[in-house]
Coordinates of C-alpha atoms in Angstrom, one line a residue:
M14 CA -0.5 0.0 -0.1
P15 CA 1.5 3.5 -1.2
N16 CA 3.0 5.4 1.8
G17 CA 0.9 8.1 1.6
I18 CA -2.4 6.4 1.8
D19 CA -1.3 3.6 4.9
Q20 CA -1.7 5.8 7.7
L21 CA -5.4 7.3 6.5
Y22 CA -5.9 3.8 5.5
R23 CA -5.0 2.6 9.3
I24 CA -6.7 5.1 11.1
A25 CA -10.6 4.5 9.4
I26 CA -9.2 0.9 10.3
E27 CA -9.3 1.6 13.8
K28 CA -12.4 3.2 14.2
L29 CA -14.4 0.7 12.9
A30 CA -14.7 -1.5 16.0
K31 CA -16.7 -1.6 19.1
S32 CA -16.3 0.8 22.1
A33 CA -14.0 -0.4 24.3
D34 CA -16.0 1.7 27.4
A35 CA -18.9 -0.2 27.7
D36 CA -21.3 2.8 28.6
I37 CA -20.4 4.3 25.2
E38 CA -21.4 1.3 24.0
H39 CA -24.1 1.3 25.8
L40 CA -25.4 4.5 24.3
R41 CA -24.1 4.0 20.9
R42 CA -26.6 0.7 20.6
A43 CA -29.1 3.1 22.9
V44 CA -29.3 6.1 20.0
I45 CA -29.8 3.8 17.3
R46 CA -32.3 1.9 18.9
G47 CA -34.3 5.3 19.8
D48 CA -34.5 4.8 23.6
G49 CA -32.4 5.2 26.8
V50 CA -31.3 8.6 25.6
P51 CA -31.8 12.3 26.1
L52 CA -34.6 13.7 23.6
E53 CA -31.5 15.6 22.4
P54 CA -28.0 14.8 22.4
D55 CA -26.2 17.8 24.8
P56 CA -23.3 16.9 26.9
R57 CA -25.9 18.3 30.7
L58 CA -28.5 15.7 29.2
L59 CA -26.3 12.3 28.7
A60 CA -24.2 13.3 32.1
E61 CA -27.4 13.8 33.8
A62 CA -29.0 10.6 32.1
S63 CA -26.0 8.2 33.1
G64 CA -25.4 10.0 36.8
K65 CA -21.8 10.7 35.7
G66 CA -20.9 14.4 36.3
A67 CA -20.5 16.8 33.7
D68 CA -16.4 16.1 32.3
W69 CA -17.8 12.7 31.4
G70 CA -20.7 14.1 29.6
E71 CA -18.4 16.3 27.5
Y72 CA -16.5 13.0 27.0
A73 CA -19.5 10.8 25.9
F74 CA -20.7 13.7 23.6
G75 CA -17.6 14.3 22.1
E76 CA -17.4 10.1 21.3
L77 CA -21.2 9.5 19.7
R78 CA -20.1 12.8 17.4
A79 CA -16.5 11.3 16.1
F80 CA -18.3 8.2 15.5
G81 CA -21.3 9.3 13.8
F82 CA -23.8 9.0 16.1
I83 CA -24.8 12.5 17.0
V84 CA -25.0 14.7 13.4
A85 CA -25.5 18.2 13.0
D86 CA -28.9 19.7 11.5
V87 CA -28.8 22.6 10.1
A88 CA -28.3 24.9 13.4
R89 CA -28.5 21.8 15.9
F90 CA -27.3 18.8 16.9
V91 CA -29.8 15.3 16.3
W92 CA -29.2 12.1 16.9
Y93 CA -28.4 10.0 13.8
R94 CA -31.8 7.4 13.3
P95 CA -31.6 7.2 8.9
T96 CA -35.4 6.4 7.9
K97 CA -35.3 3.5 5.8
N98 CA -35.1 5.7 2.4
E99 CA -31.9 7.7 4.0
M100 CA -30.1 4.2 5.0
W101 CA -30.2 2.4 1.4
E102 CA -29.3 5.7 -0.2
R103 CA -26.2 6.0 1.7
Q104 CA -25.7 2.1 0.9
A105 CA -26.2 2.6 -2.6
V106 CA -23.6 6.1 -2.4
L107 CA -20.8 3.6 -0.7
A108 CA -21.5 1.1 -3.6
G109 CA -20.9 3.7 -5.9
I110 CA -17.9 4.6 -4.6
E111 CA -16.7 0.7 -4.6
A112 CA -17.9 -0.2 -7.8
T113 CA -15.7 3.1 -9.2
A114 CA -12.6 1.8 -7.4
I115 CA -13.1 -1.9 -8.3
V116 CA -13.1 -0.9 -12.1
R117 CA -9.4 1.1 -11.7
L118 CA -7.9 -1.6 -9.5
V119 CA -8.9 -4.3 -12.6
S120 CA -6.6 -2.2 -14.6
M121 CA -3.4 -1.7 -11.7
D122 CA -0.6 -4.2 -10.4
L123 CA -2.9 -5.9 -7.4
S124 CA 0.2 -8.0 -6.1
P125 CA 1.2 -6.0 -3.2
A126 CA -2.5 -5.0 -1.9
I127 CA -3.8 -8.9 -2.6
P128 CA -2.9 -9.6 0.6
E129 CA -4.4 -7.1 3.2
I130 CA -7.8 -8.2 1.2
Q131 CA -7.6 -11.5 1.5
R132 CA -6.4 -11.5 4.9
R133 CA -9.5 -8.9 5.6
L134 CA -12.1 -11.9 3.7
E135 CA -10.4 -13.8 6.1
A136 CA -11.8 -11.7 9.1
F137 CA -15.0 -11.5 7.3
D138 CA -15.7 -14.8 7.1
R139 CA -14.2 -15.8 10.6
T140 CA -17.0 -13.1 11.8
T141 CA -19.9 -14.1 9.7
A142 CA -19.4 -17.8 11.6
S143 CA -21.1 -15.9 14.8
G144 CA -23.7 -14.8 13.2
K145 CA -23.6 -11.2 14.7
A146 CA -25.0 -8.8 12.6
L147 CA -23.1 -5.6 13.8
A148 CA -19.9 -7.7 14.3
S149 CA -20.0 -9.8 10.8
L150 CA -20.8 -5.6 9.4
L151 CA -17.9 -4.0 10.9
A152 CA -15.5 -6.9 9.3
H153 CA -17.1 -6.3 6.1
Q154 CA -16.7 -2.3 6.0
K155 CA -12.8 -3.3 7.0
L156 CA -13.2 -5.3 3.6
M157 CA -13.9 -2.7 1.7
V158 CA -11.7 -0.3 3.3
S159 CA -9.4 -2.3 2.4
V160 CA -10.6 -2.5 -1.7
V161 CA -10.9 1.4 -1.5
A162 CA -7.6 2.1 -0.3
A163 CA -5.9 -0.4 -2.9
T164 CA -6.4 2.1 -5.2
G165 CA -3.7 4.1 -3.5
E166 CA -6.3 7.8 -3.9
V167 CA -5.9 9.6 -0.8
A168 CA -9.2 11.6 -1.6
T169 CA -11.4 8.8 -3.0
L170 CA -10.6 7.2 0.6
E171 CA -11.1 10.1 2.5
E172 CA -14.4 10.8 1.4
Y173 CA -14.8 7.0 1.4
A174 CA -14.0 6.7 5.1
R175 CA -16.1 10.1 6.1
R176 CA -19.8 8.6 4.3
A177 CA -19.0 4.6 5.5
S178 CA -19.2 5.9 9.7
V179 CA -19.2 3.6 12.5
A180 CA -22.8 5.1 13.3
Q181 CA -24.0 3.2 9.7
V182 CA -22.9 0.4 10.4
Y183 CA -24.6 0.2 13.8
A184 CA -27.9 1.9 12.3
R185 CA -27.9 -1.2 9.4
A186 CA -26.9 -4.1 11.2
A187 CA -30.0 -3.3 13.3
T188 CA -31.9 -4.5 10.0
L189 CA -30.1 -7.4 8.9
E190 CA -31.1 -11.2 9.2
L191 CA -29.4 -14.0 9.5
T192 CA -30.0 -15.3 5.9
D193 CA -28.5 -11.5 4.9
I194 CA -25.3 -12.0 6.5
E195 CA -24.8 -15.5 4.4
G196 CA -25.7 -13.9 1.7
M197 CA -23.0 -11.6 2.2
T198 CA -20.2 -14.0 2.9
T199 CA -20.8 -15.9 -0.9
S200 CA -20.3 -12.4 -2.1
A201 CA -17.6 -11.2 -0.7
R202 CA -15.6 -14.6 -1.5
T203 CA -17.1 -14.2 -5.4
M204 CA -16.0 -10.2 -5.0
V205 CA -12.2 -11.3 -4.2
Q206 CA -11.8 -14.6 -7.3
L207 CA -12.9 -12.1 -9.8
L208 CA -11.0 -8.9 -8.4
C209 CA -8.4 -11.0 -8.7
K210 CA -8.9 -12.6 -12.2
G211 CA -9.7 -8.6 -13.4
D212 CA -13.5 -9.7 -14.4
A213 CA -14.5 -5.7 -12.9
R214 CA -18.3 -6.1 -14.5
D215 CA -19.1 -8.9 -11.9
C216 CA -16.6 -8.3 -9.4
A217 CA -18.3 -4.8 -8.9
A218 CA -21.9 -6.2 -9.2
A219 CA -20.9 -8.9 -6.1
A220 CA -19.5 -6.0 -4.0
T221 CA -22.7 -3.7 -5.1
A222 CA -25.0 -7.1 -4.0
M223 CA -23.7 -7.2 -0.4
R224 CA -25.0 -3.5 0.2
I225 CA -28.4 -3.4 -1.6
H226 CA -29.8 -7.5 -1.6
P227 CA -26.9 -9.0 0.5
R228 CA -29.5 -12.2 1.1

């Protein structure tokens, strides 16, 4: 992976994980469920709801905002709770960036990138065996970050990582069933096989299937 993109890639991968702080992880899930959090995101209200101090409220607000669980809506902050249409519009945008990256990759020397992509595929396979939607989708997103990063295009990866927020992974995980995860596993294997063969059209189709019609 080119040096200029390596650090950005590592940062994007590190962010795609459950929070190591149990209280923040609880809040992440509560935000997506739409219960157990204040009506609006506010450090003071978060501190009161949790029974913790003001400093913790500021910390929790910063953590939730940094990972996309709090977003700006004109002049105020709101919880990230996408509608079904908003969810699939976001997935379509991510699928478009992924497909564009794949088309570019088939004309490049992929040998330096394949080991990392294969490693991410294997991690995705292991994770999906658990049947846990959130863990599986976080592993899937890491796989796709490795695909986009393989292009070596910093601006493209920056835009992709910004749109592929942790919050949208949590939100989508709440909508998927086991059959969806099983379908994504099959598509992921197919995608990597076709990428190695240089089959841009069917490879992009397999990547898009994981976003738009996973099962």
